[in-house]
Tab-separated table of C-alpha atoms and ligand atoms in Angstrom:
chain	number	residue	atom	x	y	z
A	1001	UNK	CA	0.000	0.000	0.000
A	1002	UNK	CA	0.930	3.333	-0.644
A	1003	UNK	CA	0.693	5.877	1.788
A	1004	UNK	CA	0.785	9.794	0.945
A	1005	UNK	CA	0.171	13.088	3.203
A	1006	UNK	CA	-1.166	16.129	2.214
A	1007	UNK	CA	0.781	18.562	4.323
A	1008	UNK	CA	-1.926	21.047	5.454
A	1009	UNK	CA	-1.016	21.503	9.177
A	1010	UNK	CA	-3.407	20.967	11.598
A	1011	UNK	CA	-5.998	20.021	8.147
A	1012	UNK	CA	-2.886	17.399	6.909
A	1013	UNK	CA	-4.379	13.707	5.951
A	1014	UNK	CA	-3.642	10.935	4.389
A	1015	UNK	CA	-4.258	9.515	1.192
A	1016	UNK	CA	-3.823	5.645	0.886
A	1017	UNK	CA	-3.821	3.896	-2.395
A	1018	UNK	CA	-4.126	-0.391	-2.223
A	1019	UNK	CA	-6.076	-2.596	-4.355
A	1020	UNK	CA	-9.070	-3.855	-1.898
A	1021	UNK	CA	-9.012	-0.989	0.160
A	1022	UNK	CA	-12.432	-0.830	1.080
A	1023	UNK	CA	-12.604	-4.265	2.571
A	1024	UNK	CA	-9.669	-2.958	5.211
A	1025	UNK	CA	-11.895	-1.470	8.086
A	1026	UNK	CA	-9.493	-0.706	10.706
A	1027	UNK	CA	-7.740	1.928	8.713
A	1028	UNK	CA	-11.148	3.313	7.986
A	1029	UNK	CA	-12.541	2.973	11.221
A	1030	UNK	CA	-9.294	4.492	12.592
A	1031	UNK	CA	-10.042	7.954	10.792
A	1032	UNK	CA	-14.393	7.849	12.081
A	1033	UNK	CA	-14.368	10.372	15.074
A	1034	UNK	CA	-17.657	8.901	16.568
A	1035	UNK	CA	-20.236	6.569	16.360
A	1036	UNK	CA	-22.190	7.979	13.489
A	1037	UNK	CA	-21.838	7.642	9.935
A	1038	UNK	CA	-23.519	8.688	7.094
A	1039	UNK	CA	-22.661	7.498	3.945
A	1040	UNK	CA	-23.612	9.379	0.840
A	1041	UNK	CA	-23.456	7.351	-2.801
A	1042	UNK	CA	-25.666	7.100	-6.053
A	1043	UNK	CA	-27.799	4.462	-7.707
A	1044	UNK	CA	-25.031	2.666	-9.780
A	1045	UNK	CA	-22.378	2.982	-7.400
A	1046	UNK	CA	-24.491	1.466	-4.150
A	1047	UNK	CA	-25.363	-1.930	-5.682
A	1048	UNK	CA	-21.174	-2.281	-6.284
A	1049	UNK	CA	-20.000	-1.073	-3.265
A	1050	UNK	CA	-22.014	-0.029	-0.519
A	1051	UNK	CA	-22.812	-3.275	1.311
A	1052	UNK	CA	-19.667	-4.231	0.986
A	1053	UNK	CA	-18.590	-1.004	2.860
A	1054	UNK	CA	-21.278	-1.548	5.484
A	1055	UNK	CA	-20.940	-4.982	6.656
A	1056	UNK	CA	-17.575	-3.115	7.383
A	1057	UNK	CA	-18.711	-1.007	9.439
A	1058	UNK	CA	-20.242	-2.849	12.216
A	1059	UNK	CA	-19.208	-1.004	15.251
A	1060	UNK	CA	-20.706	2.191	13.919
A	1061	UNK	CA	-24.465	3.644	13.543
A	1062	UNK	CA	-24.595	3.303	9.791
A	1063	UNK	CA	-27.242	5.281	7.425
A	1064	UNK	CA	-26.964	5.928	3.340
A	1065	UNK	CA	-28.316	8.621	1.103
A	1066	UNK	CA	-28.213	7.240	-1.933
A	1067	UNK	CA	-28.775	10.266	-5.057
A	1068	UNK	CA	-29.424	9.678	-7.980
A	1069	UNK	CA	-26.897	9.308	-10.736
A	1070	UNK	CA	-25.248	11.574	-13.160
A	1071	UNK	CA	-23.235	15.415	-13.432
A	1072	UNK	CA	-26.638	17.391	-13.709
A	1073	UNK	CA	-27.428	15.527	-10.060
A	1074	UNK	CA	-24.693	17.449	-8.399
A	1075	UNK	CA	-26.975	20.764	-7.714
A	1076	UNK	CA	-28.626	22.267	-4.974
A	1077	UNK	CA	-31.410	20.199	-4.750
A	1078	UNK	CA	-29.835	17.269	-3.525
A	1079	UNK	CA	-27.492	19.265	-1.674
A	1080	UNK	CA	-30.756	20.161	0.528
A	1081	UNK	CA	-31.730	16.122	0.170
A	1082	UNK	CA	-28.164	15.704	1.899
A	1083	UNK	CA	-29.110	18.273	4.473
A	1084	UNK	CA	-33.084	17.202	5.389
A	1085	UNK	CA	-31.216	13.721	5.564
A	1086	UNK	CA	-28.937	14.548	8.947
A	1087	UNK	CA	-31.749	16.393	10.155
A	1088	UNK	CA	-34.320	13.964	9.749
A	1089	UNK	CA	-32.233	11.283	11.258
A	1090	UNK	CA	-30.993	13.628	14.082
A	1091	UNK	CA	-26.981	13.679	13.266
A	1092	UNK	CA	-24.997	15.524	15.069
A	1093	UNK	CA	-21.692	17.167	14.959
A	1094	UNK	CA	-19.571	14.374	15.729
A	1095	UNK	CA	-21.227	12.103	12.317
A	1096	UNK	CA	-18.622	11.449	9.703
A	1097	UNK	CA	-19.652	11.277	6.053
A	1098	UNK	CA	-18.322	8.945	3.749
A	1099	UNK	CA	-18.763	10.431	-0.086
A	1100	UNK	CA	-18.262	6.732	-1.578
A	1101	UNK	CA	-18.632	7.356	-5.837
A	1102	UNK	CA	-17.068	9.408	-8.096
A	1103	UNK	CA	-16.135	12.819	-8.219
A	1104	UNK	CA	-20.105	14.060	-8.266
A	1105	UNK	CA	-20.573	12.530	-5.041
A	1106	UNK	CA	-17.267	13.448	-3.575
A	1107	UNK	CA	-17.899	17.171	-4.503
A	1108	UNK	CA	-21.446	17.216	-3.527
A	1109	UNK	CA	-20.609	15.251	-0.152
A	1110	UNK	CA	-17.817	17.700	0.753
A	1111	UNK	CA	-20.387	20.511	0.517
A	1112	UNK	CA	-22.808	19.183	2.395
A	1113	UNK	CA	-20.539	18.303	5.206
A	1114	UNK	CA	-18.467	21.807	5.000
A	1115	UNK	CA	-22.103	23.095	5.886
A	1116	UNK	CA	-24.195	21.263	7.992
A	1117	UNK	CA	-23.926	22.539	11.273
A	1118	UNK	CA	-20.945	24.679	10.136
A	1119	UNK	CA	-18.725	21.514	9.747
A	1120	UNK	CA	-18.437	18.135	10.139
A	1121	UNK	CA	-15.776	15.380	9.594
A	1122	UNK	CA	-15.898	13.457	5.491
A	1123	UNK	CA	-14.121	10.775	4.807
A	1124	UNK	CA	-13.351	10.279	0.717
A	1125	UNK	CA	-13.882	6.706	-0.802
A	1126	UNK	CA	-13.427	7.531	-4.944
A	1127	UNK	CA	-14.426	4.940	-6.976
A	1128	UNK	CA	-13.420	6.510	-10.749
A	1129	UNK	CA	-10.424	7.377	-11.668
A	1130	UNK	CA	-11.082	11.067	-12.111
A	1131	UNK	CA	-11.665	11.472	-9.110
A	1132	UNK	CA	-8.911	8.823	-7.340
A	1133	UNK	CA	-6.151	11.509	-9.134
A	1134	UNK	CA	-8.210	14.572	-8.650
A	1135	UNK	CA	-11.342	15.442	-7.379
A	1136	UNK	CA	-10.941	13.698	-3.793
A	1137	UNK	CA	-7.924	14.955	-3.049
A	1138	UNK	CA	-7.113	18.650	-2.339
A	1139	UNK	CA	-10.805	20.008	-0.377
A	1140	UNK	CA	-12.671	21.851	-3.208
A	1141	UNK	CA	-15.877	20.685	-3.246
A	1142	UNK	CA	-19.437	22.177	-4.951
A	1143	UNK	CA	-22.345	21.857	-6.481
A	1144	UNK	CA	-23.256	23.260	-10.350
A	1145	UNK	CA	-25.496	25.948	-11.029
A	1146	UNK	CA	-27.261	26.124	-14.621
A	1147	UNK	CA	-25.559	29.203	-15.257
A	1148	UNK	CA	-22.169	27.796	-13.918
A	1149	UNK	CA	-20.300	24.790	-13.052
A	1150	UNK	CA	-19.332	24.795	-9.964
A	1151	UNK	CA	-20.386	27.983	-9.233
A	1152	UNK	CA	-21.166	27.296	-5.089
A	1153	UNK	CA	-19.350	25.383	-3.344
A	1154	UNK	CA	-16.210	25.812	-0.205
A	1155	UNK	CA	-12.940	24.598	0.037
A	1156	UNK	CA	-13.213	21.583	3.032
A	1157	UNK	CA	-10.967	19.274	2.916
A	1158	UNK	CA	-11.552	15.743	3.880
A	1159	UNK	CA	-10.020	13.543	6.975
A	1160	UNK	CA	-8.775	10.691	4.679
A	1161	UNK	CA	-8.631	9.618	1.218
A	1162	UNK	CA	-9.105	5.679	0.411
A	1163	UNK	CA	-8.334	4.951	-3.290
A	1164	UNK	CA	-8.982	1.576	-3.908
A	1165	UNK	CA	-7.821	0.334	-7.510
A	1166	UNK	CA	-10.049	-2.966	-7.421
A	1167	UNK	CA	-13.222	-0.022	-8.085
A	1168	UNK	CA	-11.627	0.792	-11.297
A	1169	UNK	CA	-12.345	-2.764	-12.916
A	1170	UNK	CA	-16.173	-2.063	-12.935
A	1171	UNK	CA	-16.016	1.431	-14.286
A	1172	UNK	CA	-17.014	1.971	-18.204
A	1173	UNK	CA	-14.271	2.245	-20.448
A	1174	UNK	CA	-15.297	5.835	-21.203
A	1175	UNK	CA	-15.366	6.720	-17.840
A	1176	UNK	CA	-11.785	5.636	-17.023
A	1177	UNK	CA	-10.576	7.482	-20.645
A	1178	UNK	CA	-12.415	11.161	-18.991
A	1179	UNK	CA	-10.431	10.241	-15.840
A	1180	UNK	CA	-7.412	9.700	-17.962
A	1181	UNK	CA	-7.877	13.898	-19.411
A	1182	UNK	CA	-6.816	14.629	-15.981
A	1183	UNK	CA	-3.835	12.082	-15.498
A	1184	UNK	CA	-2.051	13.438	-18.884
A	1185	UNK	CA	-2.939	17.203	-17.495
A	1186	UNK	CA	-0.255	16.458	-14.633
A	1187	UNK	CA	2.443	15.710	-17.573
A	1188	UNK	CA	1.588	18.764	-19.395
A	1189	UNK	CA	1.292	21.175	-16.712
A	1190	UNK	CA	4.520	20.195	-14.884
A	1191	UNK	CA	5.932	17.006	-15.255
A	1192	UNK	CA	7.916	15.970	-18.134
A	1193	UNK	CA	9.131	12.993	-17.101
A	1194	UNK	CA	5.618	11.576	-16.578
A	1195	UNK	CA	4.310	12.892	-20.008
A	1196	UNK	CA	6.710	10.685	-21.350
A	1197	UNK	CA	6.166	7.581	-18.943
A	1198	UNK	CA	2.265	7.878	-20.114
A	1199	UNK	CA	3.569	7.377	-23.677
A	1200	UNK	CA	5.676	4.511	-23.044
A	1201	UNK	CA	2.708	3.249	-21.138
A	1202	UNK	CA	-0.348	3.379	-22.651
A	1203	UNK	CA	-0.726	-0.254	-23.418
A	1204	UNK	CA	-0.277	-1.238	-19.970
A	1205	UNK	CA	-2.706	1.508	-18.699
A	1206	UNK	CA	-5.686	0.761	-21.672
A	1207	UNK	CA	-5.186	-2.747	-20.261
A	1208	UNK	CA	-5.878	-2.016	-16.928
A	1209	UNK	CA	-2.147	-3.365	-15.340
A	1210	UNK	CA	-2.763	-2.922	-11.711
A	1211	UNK	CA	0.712	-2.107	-10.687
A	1212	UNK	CA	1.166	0.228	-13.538
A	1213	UNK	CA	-2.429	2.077	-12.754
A	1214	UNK	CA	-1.430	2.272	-9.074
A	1215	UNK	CA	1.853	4.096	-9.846
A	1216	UNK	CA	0.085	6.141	-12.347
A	1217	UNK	CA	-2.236	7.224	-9.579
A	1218	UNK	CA	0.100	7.246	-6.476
A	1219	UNK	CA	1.569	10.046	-9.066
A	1220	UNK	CA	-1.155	11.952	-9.995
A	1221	UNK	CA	-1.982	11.798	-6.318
A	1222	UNK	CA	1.915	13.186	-5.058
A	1223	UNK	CA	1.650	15.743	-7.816
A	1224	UNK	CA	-1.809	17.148	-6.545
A	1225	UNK	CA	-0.636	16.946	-2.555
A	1226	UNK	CA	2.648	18.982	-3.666
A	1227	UNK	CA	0.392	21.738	-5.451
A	1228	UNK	CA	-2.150	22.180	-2.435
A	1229	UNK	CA	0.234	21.840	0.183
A	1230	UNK	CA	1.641	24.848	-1.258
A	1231	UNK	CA	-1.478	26.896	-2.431
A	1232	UNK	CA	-4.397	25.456	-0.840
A	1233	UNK	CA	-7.041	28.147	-1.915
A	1234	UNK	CA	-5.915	28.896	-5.355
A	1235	UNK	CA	-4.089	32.119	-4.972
A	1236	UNK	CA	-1.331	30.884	-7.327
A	1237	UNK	CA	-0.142	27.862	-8.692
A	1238	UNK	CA	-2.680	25.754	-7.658
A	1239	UNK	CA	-4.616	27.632	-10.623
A	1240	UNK	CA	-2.085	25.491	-13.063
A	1241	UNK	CA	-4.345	22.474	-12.702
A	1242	UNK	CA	-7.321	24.057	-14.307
A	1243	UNK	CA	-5.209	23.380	-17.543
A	1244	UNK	CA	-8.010	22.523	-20.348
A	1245	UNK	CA	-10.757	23.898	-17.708
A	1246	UNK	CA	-11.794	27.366	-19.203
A	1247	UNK	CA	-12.522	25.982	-21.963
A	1248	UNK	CA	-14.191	22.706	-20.679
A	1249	UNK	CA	-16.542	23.997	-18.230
A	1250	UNK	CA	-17.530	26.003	-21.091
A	1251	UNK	CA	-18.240	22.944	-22.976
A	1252	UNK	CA	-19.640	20.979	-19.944
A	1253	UNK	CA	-22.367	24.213	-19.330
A	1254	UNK	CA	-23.101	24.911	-23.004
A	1255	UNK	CA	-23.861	20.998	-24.190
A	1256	UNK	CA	-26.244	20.966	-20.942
A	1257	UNK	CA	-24.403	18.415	-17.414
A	1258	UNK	CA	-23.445	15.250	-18.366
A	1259	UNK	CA	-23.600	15.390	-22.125
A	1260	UNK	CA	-20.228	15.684	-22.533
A	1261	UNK	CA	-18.293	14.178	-19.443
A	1262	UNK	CA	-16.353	16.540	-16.937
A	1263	UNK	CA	-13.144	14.732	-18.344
A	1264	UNK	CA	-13.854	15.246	-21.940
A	1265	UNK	CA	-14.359	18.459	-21.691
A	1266	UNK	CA	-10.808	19.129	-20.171
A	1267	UNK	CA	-9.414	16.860	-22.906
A	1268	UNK	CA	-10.659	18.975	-25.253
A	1269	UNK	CA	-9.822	22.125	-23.485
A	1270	UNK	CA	-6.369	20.949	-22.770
A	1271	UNK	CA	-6.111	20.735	-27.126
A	1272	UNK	CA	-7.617	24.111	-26.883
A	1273	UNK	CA	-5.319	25.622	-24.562
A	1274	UNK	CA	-1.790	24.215	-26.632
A	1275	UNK	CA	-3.644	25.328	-29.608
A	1276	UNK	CA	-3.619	29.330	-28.213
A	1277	UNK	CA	0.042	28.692	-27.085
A	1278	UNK	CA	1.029	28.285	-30.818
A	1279	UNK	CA	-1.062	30.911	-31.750
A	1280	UNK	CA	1.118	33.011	-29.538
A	1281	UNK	CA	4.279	31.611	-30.347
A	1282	UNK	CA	4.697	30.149	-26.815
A	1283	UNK	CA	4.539	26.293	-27.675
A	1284	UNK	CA	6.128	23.991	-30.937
A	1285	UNK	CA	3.580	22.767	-33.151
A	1286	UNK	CA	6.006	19.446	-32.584
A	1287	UNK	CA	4.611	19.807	-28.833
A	1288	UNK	CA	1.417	20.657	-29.616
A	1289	UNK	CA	0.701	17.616	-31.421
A	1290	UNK	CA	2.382	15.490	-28.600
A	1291	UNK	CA	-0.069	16.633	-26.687
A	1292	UNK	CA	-3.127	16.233	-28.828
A	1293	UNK	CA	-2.046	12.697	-30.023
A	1294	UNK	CA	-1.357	11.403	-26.338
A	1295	UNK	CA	-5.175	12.571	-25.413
A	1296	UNK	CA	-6.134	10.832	-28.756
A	1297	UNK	CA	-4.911	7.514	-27.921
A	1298	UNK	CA	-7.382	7.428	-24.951
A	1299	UNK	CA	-10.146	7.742	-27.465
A	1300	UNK	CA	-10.812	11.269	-25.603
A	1301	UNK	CA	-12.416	13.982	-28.136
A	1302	UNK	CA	-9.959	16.864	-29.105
A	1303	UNK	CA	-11.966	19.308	-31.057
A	1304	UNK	CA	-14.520	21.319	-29.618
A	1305	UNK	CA	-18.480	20.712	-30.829
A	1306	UNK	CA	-19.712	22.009	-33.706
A	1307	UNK	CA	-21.981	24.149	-32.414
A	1308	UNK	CA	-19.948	25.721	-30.320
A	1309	UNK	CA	-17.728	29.314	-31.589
A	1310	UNK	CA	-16.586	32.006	-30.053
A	1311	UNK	CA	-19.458	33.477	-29.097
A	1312	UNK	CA	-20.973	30.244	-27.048
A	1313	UNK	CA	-17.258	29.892	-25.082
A	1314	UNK	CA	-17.076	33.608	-24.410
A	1315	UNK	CA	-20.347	33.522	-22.510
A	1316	UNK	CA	-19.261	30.402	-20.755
A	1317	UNK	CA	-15.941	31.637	-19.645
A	1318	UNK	CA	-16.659	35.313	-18.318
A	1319	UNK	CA	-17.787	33.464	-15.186
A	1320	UNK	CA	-15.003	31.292	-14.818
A	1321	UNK	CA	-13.389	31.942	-11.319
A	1322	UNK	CA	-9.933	32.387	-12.160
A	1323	UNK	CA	-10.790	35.811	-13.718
A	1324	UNK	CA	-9.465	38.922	-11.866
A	1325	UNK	CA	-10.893	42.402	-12.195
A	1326	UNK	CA	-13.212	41.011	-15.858
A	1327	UNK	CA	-10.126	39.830	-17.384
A	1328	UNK	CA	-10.273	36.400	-18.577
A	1329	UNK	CA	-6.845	34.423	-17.478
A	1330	UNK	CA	-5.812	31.170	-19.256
A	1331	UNK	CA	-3.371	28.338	-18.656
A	1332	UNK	CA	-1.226	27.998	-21.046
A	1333	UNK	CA	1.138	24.969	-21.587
A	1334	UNK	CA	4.531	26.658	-22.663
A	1335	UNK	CA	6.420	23.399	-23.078
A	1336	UNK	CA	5.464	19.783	-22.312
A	1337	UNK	CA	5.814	19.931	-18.813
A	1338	UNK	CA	5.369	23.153	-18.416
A	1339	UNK	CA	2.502	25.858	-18.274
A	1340	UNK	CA	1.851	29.907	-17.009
A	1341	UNK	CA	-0.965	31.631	-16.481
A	1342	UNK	CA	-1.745	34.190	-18.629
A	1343	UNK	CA	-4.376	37.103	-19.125
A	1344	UNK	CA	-2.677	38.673	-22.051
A	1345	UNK	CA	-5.001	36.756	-24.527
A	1346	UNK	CA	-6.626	38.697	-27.337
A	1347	UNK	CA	-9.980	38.401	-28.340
A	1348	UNK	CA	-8.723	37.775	-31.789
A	1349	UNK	CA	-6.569	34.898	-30.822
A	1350	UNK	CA	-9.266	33.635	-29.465
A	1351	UNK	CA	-11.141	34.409	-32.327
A	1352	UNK	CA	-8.818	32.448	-34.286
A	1353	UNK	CA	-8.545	29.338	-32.465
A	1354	UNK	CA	-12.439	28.916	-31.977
B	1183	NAD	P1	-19.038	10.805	-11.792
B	1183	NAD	O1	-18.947	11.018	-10.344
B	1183	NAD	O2	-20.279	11.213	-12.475
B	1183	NAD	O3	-18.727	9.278	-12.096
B	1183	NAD	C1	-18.759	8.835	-13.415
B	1183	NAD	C2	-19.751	7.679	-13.620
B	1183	NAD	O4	-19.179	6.489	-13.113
B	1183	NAD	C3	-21.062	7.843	-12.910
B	1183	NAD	O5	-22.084	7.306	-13.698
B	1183	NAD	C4	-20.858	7.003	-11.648
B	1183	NAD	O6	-22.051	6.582	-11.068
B	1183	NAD	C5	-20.076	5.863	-12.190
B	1183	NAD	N1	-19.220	5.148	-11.256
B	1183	NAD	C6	-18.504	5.646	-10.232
B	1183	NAD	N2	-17.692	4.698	-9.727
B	1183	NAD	C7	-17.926	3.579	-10.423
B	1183	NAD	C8	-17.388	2.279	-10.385
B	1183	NAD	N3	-16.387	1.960	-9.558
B	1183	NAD	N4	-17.853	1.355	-11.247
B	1183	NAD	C9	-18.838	1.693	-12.142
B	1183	NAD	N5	-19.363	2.909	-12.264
B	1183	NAD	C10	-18.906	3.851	-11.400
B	1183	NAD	O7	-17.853	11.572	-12.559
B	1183	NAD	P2	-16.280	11.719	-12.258
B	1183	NAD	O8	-15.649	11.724	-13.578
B	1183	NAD	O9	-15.823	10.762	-11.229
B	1183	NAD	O10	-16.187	13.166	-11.635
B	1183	NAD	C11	-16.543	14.316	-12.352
B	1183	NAD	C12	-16.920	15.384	-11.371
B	1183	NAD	O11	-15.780	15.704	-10.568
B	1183	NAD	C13	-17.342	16.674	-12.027
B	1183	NAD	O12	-18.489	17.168	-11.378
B	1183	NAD	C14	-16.179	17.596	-11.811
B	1183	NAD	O13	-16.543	18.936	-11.750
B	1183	NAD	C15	-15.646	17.098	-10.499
B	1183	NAD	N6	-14.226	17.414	-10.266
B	1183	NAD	C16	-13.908	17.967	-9.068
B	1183	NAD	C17	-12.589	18.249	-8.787
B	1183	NAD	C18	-12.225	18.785	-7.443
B	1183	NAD	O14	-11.073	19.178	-7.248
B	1183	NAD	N7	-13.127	18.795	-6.498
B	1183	NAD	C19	-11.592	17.946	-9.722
B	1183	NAD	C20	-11.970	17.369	-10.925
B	1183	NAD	C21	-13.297	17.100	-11.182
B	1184	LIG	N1	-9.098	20.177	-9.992
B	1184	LIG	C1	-8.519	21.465	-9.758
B	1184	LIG	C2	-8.107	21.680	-8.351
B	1184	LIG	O1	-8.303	20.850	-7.488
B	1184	LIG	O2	-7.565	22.700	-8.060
């Protein structure tokens, strides 16, 4: 098993990554403050996992919420379900939630418990692979708005992470590609070396190698820690891993939640952002269509849809939340394995590219 911290001070925890994870109690059990637990999954992922998790748990008060499945379910309305849930059943304070599912349910469970009653402990079991490099690890957590993705939410972070590989063999094939948008994001935005390891790897990783999938993710994982450690609320370089976001929250919004997975949009967006670096001279075409051909090998779409232009991105991305005073900011990959952020982009380059 691997074991990695996220050094946060007094909010540090750890992030373990084993292949049957969620059949080892006593390191979950270890990290439950109390008797109560709540655990918080969807339709498809509850049948999979969540007795399994339960008969577990027998030395604690155990209750589910169980939402129902899908991007467009991670709103406000079943934030509230979340809520009426610990009221109805009378939790308190001292109840840990478990947000056992993908990065939906890990976002929307981290809301609910950075609010009810101010705060309580969460506990992150990710069962895709998005979110087992991503989502679960690093305390941003929210729920969409139609106007916005993402749009309300706090940064909470969790008590412990438990990434257990065995989830990944019942997750659809273009589920684990989206998660793999994210993986290839860590090469491109700062890591080289790894860029190139994914390349010499994708065989292994399409065929699902355990021991190559856990060092892809114990990776991912080290990568995110080092990031937050060092900018937990996104005041500076944590922004670099929005790579391929601007324009893929764009995407997500415009095609309507769930059309076009979270990962696929940041594929595409991640094609979109190397393609304004050439524009302005920052990146080699030869780079650029590294990049692009690395994200095409994981059957991951690289061109935006056709009914979207500039117009329908613009809209999108005046609301994205790494704007300062209006002005739209981008990440740009400079290099492979390297990436700025800039807000020095012209309409017409824009203009250009879309
Ligand atoms: P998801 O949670 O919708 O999961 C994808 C699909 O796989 C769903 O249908 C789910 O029910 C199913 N599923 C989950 N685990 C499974 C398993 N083991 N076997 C079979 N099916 C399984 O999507 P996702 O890609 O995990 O996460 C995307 C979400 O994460 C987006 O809302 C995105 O905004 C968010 N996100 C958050 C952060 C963050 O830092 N908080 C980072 C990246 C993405
Ligand atoms: N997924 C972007 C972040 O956690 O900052």
């Amino acid at each position: 098993m691997a074991i990695l911290n996220l050094d946060l001070g007094e909010r540090s925890y750890p992030i373990y990554i084993d292949s049957g994870l969620i059949n080892k109690t006593d390191l979950l059990s270890s990290h439950i403050r109390a008797k109560r637990v709540c655990i918080v999954t969807n339709d498809i992922v509850a049948p999979l996992y969540l007795d399994s998790l339960k008969t577990k748990l027998t030395d604690f008060d155990v209750d589910e919420v169980i939402l129902p499945d899908g991007e467009a379910e991670k709103n406000l309305a079943n934030f509230e379900v979340i809520i009426s849930h610990l009221l109805t059943y009378e939790h308190g304070r001292d109840t840990t939630l478990i947000a056992l599912g993908g990065g939906v349910i890990g976002d929307i469970t981290g809301f609910a418990a950075a609010c009810y009653q101010r705060g309580i402990d969460f506990i992150q079991i990710p069962t895709t692979l998005l979110s087992q490099v991503d989502s679960s690890v690093g305390g941003k957590t929210a729920v969409n708005h139609p106007l916005g993705k993402n749009m309300v939410g706090a940064f909470y972070q969790p008590k412990a992470v438990f990434i257990d590989i065995n989830s990944l063999t019942t997750l659809p094939v273009r589920e684990f590609n989206a998660g793999m948008a994210e993986v290839i994001k860590y090469g491109v935005l700062g890591d080289k070396a790894f860029f190139l390891w994914l390349e010499d790897n994708i065989t292994a990783i399409k065929a699902g190698e355990k021991q190559v999938l856990a060092q892809m993710i114990e990776k991912c994982c080290q990568c995110k820690a080092d990031i937050v450690a060092s900018d937990e609320k996104e005041s500076g370089v944590r922004a670099l891993l929005n790579l391929g976001h601007t324009f893929g929250h764009a995407i997500e919004a415009e095609q309507g939640y769930g059309k076009w997975l979270h990962g696929e949009g940041v594929a595409t967006g991640m094609v979109l952002a190397a393609k304004l670096a050439v524009a302005m001279n920052l990146l080699e075409v030869s780079e650029f269509r590294r990049i692009e051909e690395l994200i095409a090998a994981f059957d991951l779409p690289i061109t935006a849809p056709k009914n979207m232009g500039f117009a329908e991105f613009i809209r999108h991305m005046r609301r994205d939340k790494k704007n300062i005073a209006g002005k739209l900011r981008f990440i740009i990959p400079t290099a492979i394995g390297q990436s700025e952020i800039r807000d020095d982009v012209t309409q017409d380059t824009l203009q250009e590219i879309l």
